[in-house]
Tab-separated table of C-alpha atoms and ligand atoms in Angstrom:
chain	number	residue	atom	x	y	z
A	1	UNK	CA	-5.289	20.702	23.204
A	2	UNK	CA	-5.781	21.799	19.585
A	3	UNK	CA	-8.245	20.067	17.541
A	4	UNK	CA	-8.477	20.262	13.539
A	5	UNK	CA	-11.527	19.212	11.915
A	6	UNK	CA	-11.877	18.521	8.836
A	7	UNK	CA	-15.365	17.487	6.749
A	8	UNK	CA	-13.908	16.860	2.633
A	9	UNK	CA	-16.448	16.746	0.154
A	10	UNK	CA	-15.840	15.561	-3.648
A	11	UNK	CA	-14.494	18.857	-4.659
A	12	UNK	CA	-14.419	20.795	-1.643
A	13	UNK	CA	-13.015	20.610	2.210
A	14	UNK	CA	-13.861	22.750	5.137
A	15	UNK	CA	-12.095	22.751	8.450
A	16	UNK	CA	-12.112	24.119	11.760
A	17	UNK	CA	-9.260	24.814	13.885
A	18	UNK	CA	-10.232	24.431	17.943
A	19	UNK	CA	-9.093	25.119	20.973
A	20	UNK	CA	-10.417	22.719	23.064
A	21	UNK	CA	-9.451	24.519	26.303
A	22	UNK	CA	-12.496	26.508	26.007
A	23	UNK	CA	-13.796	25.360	22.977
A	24	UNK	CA	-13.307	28.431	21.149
A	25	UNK	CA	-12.893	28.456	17.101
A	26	UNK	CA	-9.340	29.735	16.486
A	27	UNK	CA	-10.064	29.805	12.537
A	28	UNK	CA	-11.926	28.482	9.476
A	29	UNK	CA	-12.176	27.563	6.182
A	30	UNK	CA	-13.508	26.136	3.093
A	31	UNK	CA	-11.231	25.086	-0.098
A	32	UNK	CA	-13.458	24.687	-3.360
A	33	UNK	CA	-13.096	23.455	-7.093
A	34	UNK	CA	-10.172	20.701	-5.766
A	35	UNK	CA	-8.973	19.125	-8.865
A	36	UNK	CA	-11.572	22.011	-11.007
A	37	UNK	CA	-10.239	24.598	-12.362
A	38	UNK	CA	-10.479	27.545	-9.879
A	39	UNK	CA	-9.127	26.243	-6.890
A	40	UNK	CA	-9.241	28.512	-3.845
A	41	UNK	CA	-9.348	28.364	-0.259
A	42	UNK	CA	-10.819	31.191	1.972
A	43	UNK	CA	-9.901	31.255	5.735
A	44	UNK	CA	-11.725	33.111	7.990
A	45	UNK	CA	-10.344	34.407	11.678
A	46	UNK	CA	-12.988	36.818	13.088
A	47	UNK	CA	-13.990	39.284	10.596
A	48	UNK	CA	-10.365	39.149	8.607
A	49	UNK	CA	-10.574	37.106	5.261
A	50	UNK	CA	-7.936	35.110	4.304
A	51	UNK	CA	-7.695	33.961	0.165
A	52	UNK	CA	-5.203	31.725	-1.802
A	53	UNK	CA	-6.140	31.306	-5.124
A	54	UNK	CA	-3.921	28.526	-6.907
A	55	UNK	CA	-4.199	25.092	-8.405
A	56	UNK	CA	-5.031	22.356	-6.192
A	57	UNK	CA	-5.042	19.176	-7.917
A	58	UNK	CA	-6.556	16.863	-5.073
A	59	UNK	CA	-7.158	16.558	-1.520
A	60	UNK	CA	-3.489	16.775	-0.879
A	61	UNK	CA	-2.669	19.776	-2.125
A	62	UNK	CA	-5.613	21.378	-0.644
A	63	UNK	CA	-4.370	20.048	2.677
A	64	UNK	CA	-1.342	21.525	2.587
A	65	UNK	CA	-2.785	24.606	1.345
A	66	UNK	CA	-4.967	24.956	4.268
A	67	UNK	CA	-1.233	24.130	6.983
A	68	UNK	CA	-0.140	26.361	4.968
A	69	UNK	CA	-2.907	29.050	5.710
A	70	UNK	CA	-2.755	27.757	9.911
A	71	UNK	CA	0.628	28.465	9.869
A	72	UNK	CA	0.684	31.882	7.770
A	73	UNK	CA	3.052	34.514	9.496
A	74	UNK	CA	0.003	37.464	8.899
A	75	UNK	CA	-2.919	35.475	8.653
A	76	UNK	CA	-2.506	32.170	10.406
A	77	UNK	CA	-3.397	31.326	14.180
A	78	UNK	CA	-0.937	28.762	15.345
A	79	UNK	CA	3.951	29.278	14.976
A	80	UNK	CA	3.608	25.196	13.824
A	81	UNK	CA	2.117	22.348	12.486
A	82	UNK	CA	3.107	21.076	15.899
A	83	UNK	CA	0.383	22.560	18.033
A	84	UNK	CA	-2.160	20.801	16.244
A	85	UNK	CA	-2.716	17.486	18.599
A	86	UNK	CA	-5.143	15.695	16.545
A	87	UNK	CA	-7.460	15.643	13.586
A	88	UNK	CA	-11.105	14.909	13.403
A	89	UNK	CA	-12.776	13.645	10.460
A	90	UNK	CA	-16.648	13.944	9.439
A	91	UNK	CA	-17.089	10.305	7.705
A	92	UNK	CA	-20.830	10.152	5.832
A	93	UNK	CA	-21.217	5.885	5.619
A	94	UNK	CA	-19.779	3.717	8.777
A	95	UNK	CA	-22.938	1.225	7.920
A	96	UNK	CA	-23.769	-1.496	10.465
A	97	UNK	CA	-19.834	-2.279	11.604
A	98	UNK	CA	-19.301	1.684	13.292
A	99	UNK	CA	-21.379	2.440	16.484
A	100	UNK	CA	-19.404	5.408	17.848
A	101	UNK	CA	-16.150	7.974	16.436
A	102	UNK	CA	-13.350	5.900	16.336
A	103	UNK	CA	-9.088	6.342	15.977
A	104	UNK	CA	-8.750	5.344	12.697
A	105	UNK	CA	-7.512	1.458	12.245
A	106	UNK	CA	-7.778	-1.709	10.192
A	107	UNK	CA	-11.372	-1.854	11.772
A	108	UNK	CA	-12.562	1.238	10.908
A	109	UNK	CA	-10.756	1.687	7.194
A	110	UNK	CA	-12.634	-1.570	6.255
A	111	UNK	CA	-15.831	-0.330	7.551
A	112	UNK	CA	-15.070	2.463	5.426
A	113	UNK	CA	-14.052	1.127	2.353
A	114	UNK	CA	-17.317	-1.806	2.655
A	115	UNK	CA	-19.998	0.839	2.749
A	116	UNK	CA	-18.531	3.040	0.222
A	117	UNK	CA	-20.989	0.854	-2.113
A	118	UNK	CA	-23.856	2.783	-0.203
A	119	UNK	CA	-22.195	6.453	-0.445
A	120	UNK	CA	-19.982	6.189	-3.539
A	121	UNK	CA	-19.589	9.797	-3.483
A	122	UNK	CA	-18.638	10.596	0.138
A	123	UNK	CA	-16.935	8.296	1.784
A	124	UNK	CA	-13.903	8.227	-0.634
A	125	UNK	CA	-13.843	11.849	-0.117
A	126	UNK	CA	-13.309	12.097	3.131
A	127	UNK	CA	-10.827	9.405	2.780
A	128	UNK	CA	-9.061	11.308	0.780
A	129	UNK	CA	-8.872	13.764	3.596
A	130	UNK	CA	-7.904	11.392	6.018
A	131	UNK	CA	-4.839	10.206	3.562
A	132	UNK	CA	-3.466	13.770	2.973
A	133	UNK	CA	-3.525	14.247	6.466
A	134	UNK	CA	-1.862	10.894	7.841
A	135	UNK	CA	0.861	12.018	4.534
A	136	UNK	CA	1.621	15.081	6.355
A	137	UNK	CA	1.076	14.991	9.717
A	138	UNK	CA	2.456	11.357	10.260
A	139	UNK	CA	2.706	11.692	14.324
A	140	UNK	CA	-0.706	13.304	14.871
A	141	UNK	CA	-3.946	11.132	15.559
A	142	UNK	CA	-6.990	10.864	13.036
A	143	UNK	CA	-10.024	10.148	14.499
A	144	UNK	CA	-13.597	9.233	12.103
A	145	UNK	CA	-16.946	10.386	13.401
A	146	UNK	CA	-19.710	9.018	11.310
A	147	UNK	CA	-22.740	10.459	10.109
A	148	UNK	CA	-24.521	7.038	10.681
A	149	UNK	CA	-23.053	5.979	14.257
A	150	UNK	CA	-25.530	7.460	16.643
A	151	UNK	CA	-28.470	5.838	14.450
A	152	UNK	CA	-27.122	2.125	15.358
A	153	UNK	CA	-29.225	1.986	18.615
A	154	UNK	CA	-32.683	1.531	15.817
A	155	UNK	CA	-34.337	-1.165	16.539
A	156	UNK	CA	-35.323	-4.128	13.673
A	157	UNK	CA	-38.749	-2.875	13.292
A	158	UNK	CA	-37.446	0.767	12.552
A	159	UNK	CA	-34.376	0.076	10.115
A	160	UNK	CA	-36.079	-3.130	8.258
A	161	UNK	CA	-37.789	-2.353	5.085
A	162	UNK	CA	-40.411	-4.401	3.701
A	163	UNK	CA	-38.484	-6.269	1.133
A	164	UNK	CA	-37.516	-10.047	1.814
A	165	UNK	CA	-35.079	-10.375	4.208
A	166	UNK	CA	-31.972	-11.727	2.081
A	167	UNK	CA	-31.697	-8.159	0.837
A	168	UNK	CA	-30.808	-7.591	4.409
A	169	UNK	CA	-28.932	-10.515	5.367
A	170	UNK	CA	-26.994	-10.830	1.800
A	171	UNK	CA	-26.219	-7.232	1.378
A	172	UNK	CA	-27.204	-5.029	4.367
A	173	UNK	CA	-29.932	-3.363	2.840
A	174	UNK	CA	-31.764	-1.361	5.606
A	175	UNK	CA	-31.749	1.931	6.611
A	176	UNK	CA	-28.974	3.871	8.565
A	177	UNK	CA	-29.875	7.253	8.763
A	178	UNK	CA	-27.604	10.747	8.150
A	179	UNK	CA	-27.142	13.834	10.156
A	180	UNK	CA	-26.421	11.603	13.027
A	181	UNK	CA	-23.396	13.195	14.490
A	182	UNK	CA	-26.251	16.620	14.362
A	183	UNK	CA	-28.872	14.850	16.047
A	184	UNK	CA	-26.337	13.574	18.466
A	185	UNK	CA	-25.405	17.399	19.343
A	186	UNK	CA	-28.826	18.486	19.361
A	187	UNK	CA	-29.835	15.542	22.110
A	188	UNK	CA	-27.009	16.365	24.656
A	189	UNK	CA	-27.981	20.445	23.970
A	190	UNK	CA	-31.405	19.722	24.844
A	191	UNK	CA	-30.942	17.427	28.179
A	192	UNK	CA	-28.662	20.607	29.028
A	193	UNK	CA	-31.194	23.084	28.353
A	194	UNK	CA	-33.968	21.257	30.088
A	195	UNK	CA	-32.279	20.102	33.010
A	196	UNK	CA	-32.698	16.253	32.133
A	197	UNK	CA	-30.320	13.183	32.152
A	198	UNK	CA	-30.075	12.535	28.484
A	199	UNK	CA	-30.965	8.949	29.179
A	200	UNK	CA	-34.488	10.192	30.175
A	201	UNK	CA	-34.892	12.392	26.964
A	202	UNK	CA	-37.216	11.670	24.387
A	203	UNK	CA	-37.128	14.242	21.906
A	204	UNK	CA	-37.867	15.129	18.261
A	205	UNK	CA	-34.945	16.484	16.185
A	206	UNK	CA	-35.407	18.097	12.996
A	207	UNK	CA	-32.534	19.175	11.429
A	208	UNK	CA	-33.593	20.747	8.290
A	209	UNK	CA	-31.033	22.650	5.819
A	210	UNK	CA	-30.023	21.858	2.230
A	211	UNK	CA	-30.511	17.942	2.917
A	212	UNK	CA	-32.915	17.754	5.876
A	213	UNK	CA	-33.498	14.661	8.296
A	214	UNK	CA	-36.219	13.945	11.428
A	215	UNK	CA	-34.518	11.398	14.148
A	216	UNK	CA	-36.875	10.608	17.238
A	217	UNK	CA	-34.894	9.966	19.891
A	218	UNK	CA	-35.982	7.725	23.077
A	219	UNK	CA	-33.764	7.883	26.390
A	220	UNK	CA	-31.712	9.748	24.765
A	221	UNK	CA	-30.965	6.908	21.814
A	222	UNK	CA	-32.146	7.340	18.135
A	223	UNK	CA	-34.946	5.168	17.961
A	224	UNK	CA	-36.108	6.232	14.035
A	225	UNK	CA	-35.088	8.400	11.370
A	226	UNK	CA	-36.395	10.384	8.168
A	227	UNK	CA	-33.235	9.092	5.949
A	228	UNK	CA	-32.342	5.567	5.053
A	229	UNK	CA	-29.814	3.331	3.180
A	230	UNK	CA	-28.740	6.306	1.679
A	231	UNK	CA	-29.346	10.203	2.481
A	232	UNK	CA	-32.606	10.102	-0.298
A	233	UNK	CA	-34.869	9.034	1.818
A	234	UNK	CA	-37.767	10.467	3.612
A	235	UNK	CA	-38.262	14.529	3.736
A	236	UNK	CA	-38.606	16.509	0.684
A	237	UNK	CA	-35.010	18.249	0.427
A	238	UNK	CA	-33.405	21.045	-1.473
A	239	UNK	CA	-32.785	18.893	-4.549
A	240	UNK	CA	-33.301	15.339	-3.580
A	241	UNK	CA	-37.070	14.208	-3.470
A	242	UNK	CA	-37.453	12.604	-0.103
A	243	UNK	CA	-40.124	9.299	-0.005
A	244	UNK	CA	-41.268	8.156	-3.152
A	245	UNK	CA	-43.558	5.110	-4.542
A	246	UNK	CA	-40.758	3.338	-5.849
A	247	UNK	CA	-43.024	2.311	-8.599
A	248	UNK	CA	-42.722	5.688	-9.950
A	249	UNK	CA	-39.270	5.694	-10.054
A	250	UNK	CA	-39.633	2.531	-12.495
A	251	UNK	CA	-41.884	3.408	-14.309
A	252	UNK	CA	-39.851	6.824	-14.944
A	253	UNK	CA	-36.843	4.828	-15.816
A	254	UNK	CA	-38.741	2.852	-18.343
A	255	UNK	CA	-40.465	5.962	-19.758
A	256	UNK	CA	-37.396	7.876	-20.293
A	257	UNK	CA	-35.084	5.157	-21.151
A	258	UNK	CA	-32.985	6.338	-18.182
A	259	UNK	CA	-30.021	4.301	-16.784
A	260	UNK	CA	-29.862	3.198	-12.440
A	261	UNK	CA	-26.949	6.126	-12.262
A	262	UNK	CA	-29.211	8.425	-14.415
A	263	UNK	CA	-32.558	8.111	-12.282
A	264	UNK	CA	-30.458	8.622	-8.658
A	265	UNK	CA	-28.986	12.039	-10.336
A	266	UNK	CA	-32.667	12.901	-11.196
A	267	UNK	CA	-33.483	11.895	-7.559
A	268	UNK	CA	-30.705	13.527	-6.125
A	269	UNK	CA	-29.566	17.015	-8.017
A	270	UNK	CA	-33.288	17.674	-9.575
A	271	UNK	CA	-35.781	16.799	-7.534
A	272	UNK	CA	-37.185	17.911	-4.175
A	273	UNK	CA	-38.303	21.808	-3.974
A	274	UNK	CA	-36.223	22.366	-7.183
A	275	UNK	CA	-37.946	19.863	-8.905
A	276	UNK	CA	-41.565	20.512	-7.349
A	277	UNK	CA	-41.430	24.591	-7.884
A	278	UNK	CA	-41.226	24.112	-11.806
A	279	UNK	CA	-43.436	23.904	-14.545
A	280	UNK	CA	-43.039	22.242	-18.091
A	281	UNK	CA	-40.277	23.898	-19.893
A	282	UNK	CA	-39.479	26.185	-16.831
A	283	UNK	CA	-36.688	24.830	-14.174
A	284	UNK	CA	-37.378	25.215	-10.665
A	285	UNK	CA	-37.238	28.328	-8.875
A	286	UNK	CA	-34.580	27.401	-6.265
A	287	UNK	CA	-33.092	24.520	-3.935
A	288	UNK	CA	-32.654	27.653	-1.525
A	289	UNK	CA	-35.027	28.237	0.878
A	290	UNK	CA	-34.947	31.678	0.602
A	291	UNK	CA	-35.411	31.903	-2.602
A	292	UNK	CA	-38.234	30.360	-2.304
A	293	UNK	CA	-39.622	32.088	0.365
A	294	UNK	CA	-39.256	35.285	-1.338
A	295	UNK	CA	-40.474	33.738	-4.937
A	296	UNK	CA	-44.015	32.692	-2.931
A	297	UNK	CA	-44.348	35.986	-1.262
A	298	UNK	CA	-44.028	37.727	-4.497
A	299	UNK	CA	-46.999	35.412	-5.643
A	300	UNK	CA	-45.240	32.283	-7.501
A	301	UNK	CA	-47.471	29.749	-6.802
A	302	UNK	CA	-44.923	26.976	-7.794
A	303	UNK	CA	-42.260	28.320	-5.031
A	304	UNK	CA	-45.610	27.967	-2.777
A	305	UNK	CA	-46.474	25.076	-3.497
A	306	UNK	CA	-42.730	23.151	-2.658
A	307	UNK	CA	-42.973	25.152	0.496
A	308	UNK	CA	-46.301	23.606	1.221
A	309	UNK	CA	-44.829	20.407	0.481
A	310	UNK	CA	-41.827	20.142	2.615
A	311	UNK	CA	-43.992	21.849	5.766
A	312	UNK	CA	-46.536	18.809	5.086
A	313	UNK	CA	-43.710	16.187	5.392
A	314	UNK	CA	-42.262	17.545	7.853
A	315	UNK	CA	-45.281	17.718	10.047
A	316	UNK	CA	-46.443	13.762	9.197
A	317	UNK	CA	-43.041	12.681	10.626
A	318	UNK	CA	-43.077	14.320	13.807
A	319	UNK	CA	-46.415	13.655	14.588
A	320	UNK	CA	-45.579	9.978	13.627
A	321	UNK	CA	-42.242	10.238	15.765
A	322	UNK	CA	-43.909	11.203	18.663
A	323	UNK	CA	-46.345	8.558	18.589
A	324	UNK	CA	-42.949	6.363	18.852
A	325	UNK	CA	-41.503	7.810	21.337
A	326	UNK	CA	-43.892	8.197	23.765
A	327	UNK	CA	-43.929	11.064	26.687
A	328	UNK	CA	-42.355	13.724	24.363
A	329	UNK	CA	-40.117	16.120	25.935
A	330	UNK	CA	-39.229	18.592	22.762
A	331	UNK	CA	-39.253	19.301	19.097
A	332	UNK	CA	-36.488	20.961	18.375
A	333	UNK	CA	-35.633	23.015	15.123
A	334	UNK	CA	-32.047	23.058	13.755
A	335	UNK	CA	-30.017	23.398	10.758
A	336	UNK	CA	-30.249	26.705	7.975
A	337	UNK	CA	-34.016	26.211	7.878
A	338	UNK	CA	-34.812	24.651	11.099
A	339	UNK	CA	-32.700	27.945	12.946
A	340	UNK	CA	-33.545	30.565	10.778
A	341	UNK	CA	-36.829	30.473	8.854
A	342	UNK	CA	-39.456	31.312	11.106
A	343	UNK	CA	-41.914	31.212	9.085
A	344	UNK	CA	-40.989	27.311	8.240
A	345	UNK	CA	-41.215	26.739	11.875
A	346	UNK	CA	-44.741	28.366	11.981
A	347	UNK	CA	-46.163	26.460	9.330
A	348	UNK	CA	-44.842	22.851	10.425
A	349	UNK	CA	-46.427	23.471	13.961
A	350	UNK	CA	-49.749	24.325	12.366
A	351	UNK	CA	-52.362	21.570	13.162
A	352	UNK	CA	-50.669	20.641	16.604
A	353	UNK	CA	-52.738	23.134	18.745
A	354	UNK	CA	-55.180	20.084	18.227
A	355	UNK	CA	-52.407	18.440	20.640
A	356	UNK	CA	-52.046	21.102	23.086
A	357	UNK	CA	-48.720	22.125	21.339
A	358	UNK	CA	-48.694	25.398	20.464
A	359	UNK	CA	-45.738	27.876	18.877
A	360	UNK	CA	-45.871	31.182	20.648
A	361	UNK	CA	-44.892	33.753	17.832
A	362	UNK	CA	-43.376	36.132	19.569
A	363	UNK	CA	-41.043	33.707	21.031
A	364	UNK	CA	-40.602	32.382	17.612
A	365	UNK	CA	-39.148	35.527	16.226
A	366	UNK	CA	-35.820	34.187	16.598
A	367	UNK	CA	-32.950	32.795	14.268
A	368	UNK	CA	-30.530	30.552	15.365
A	369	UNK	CA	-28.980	30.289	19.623
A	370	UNK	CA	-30.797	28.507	21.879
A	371	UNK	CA	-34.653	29.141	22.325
A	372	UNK	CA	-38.058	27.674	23.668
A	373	UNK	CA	-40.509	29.257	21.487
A	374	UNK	CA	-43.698	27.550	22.314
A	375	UNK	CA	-46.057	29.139	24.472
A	376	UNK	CA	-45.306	28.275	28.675
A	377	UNK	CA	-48.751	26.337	28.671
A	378	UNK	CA	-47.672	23.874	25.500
A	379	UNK	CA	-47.962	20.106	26.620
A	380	UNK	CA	-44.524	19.501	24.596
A	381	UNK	CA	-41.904	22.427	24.629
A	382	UNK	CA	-40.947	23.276	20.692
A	383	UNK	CA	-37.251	24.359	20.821
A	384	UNK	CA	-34.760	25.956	18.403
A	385	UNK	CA	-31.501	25.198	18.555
A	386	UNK	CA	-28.026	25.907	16.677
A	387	UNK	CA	-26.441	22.594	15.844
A	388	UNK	CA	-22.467	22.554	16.208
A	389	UNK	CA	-21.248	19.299	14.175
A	390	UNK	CA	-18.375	20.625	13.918
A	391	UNK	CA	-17.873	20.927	17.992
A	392	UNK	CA	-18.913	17.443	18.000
A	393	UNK	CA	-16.180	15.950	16.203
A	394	UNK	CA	-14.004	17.985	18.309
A	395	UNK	CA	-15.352	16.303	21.705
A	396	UNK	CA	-15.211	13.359	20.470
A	397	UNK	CA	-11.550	13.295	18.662
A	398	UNK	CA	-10.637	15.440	21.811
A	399	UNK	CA	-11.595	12.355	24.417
A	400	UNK	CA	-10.836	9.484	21.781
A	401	UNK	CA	-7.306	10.867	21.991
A	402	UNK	CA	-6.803	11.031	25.913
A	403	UNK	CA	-8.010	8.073	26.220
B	1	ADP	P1	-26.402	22.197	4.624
B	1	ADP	O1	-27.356	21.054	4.647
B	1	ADP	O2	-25.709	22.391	3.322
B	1	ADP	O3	-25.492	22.265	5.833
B	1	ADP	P2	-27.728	24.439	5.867
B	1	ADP	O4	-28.052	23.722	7.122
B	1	ADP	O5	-26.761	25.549	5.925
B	1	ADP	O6	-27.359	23.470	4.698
B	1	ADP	O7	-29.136	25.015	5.315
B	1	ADP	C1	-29.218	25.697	4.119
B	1	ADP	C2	-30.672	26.111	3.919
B	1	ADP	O8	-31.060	26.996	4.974
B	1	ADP	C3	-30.903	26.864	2.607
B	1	ADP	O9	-32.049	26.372	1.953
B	1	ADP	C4	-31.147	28.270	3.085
B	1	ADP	O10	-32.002	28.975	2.240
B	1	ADP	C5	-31.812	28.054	4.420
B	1	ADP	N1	-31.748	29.291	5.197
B	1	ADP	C6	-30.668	29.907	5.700
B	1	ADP	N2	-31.033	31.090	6.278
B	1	ADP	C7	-32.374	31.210	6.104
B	1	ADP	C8	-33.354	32.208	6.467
B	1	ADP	N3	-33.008	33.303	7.107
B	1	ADP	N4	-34.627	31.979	6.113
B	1	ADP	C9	-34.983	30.869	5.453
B	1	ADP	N5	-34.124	29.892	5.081
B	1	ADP	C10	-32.835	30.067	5.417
């Protein structure tokens, strides 16, 4: 069976073509500047590069652009649009009404089109992608995996906020939590790794990358998360400022004489290490970590200082997260920072020797795969491992269409 994936953004689309006999990646790609001036699509199979460069009005054009590319006579990897058995879609907002992936029905499009209102930006674009596709492949399946799904099993006491209740009961105001389909991945990798039936795993996922998200999972359910109603909350990101007094926020407003749609930009494009590692007058130094790791080793105290920042936050959540879940059986390190910065990794887990949890460094000198790297006498084992969303979506659009 032949899986497409395919994850649509505003402007931009990637996809994944897979085989799922073994699970390999045939090909992929990423289209950018749909509807933007600029429109091009590179493919990538192995090491060969494969580039069209032409206008691409919207997401349908880029879709055919990219069976277009699958199907190339030099550069593609399947003869036919036939081969491809069904499609997978990332979907960011499923809200309270989507608890697992789903084949895409009444159900699920209403689900989708209700709690577009709490990710105005993402949901219609991977619509979008789901529309081109059902356009031109009309006889292959479309299955929707949801960023929020795996976070349904949160209890009350961990989704509620402390606002009165009709916000909740009149317009589903709670939190849902991101990353899910991630954290999912991560929790199955893990009871693999360590030899444990999932339903016996607590862990403590952190998957940290441009926007970054803690989950603690119990028996192998999420049982809390770092981001809420919408993908703002909790850990100091790349641009978007994590937990916040929301008394600042209105008193910001009222200062500036900013608009609602005005403040969330400020919240979401210019705030978090961006924001923090500028001065008066001076922008940030970066949303990108390594930027900012090489800006504080040269000296820049600002850089430093959002560093600093995000460790901190980082380490209050999973200290708090273990203290929910109880026996704890890992921490585990994913996405660009989580896999890669080692340094990152060093600084969160400073402070938890008080514990008995200690980082060996040696073992630590790794980027991305699948790694242990606290030390063998650690009374929680610290992990780092290389999420796969993409894999995930295939599983599940794999088994959603057998079945
Ligand atoms: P996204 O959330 O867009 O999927 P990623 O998970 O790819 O983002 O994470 C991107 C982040 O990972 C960037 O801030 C980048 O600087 C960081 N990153 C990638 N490689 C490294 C590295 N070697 N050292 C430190 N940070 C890294």
């Amino acid at each position: 069976m032949k899986v497409l994936v395919i994850n649509c953004g505003s402007s931009s689309l990637k996809y994944q073509l897979f085989n799922m006999e073994n699970e390999e990646v045939m090909v992929k790609g990423l289209v950018e500047r749909i509807g933007i001036e600029g429109s091009k699509l590179i493919q990538e199979k192995g090491d060969d590069e494969y580039i069209i460069e032409e206008a691409m009005k919207d997401h349908t054009e880029a879709v055919a652009h990219v069976f277009d590319a699958l199907v190339d006579k030099d550069n593609g990897v399947i003869a036919d649009l036939s081969e491809i058995d069904a499609v997978g879609h990332r979907f960011v907002h499923g809200g309270e009404k989507i608890t697992k992936s789903a084949l895409i029905d009444k159900e699920v499009r209403d689900a989708i089109e209700e709690y577009t209102k709490f990710a105005p930006l993402h949901n219609p674009a991977n619509l979008m992608g789901l529309e081109a596709c059902e356009k031109l492949l009309p006889n292959v399946k479309n299955v929707a995996v949801f960023d929020t799904a795996f976070h349904q099993t949160m209890p009350a006491k961990t989704y509620l906020y402390g606002i009165d209740y009709k916000y909740y009961e009149e317009e589903a105001i709670r939190k849902y939590g991101f990353h899910g389909t991630s954290h999912n991945f991560i929790t199955n990798k893990a009871a693999e790794v360590l030899g444990k039936d999932v339903n016996d795993l607590n862990i403590i996922s952190a998957h940290l990358g441009n926007g970054s998200s803690i989950c603690a999972v119990k028996n192998g359910k999420s049982f809390d998360t770092s981001m809420g109603l919408t993908p703002l909350e909790g850990l100091v990101m790349g641009t978007r400022s994590g937990d916040i007094d929301p008394a600042a926020v209105t008193y910001i407003m009222k200062k500036e004489n900013l608009s609602p749609e005005e403040m969330e930009n400020v919240l979401n494009k210019k705030s978090g290490v961006l924001g923090v590692s500028g001065v008066l007058g001076v922008s940030g130094v970066s949303s990108d970590f390594r930027d900012l790791e090489n800006a504080a080793n040269e000296g820049n105290e600002r850089a430093k200082a959002a560093l600093d920042m995000f460790a901190t936050r980082v380490k209050r959540y999973i200290a708090g997260y273990m203290a929910e879940v109880g026996a704890c059986d890992a921490i585990v390190f994913t996405g660009g920072i989580g896999e890669n910065s080692i340094s990152m990794r060093e600084d969160i887990m400073e402070g938890f020797e008080l514990f008995g949890i200690k980082i060996d460094k040696e073992k630590n000198n790794v980027r991305g795969g699948c790694h242990v790297v606290s030390t063998d006498d650690s009374k929680v084992k610290v992990m780092v491992i290389a999420t796969n969303e993409e894999l995930m979506i295939a599983r599940d659009t794999k088994s959603l269409v057998e079945a």
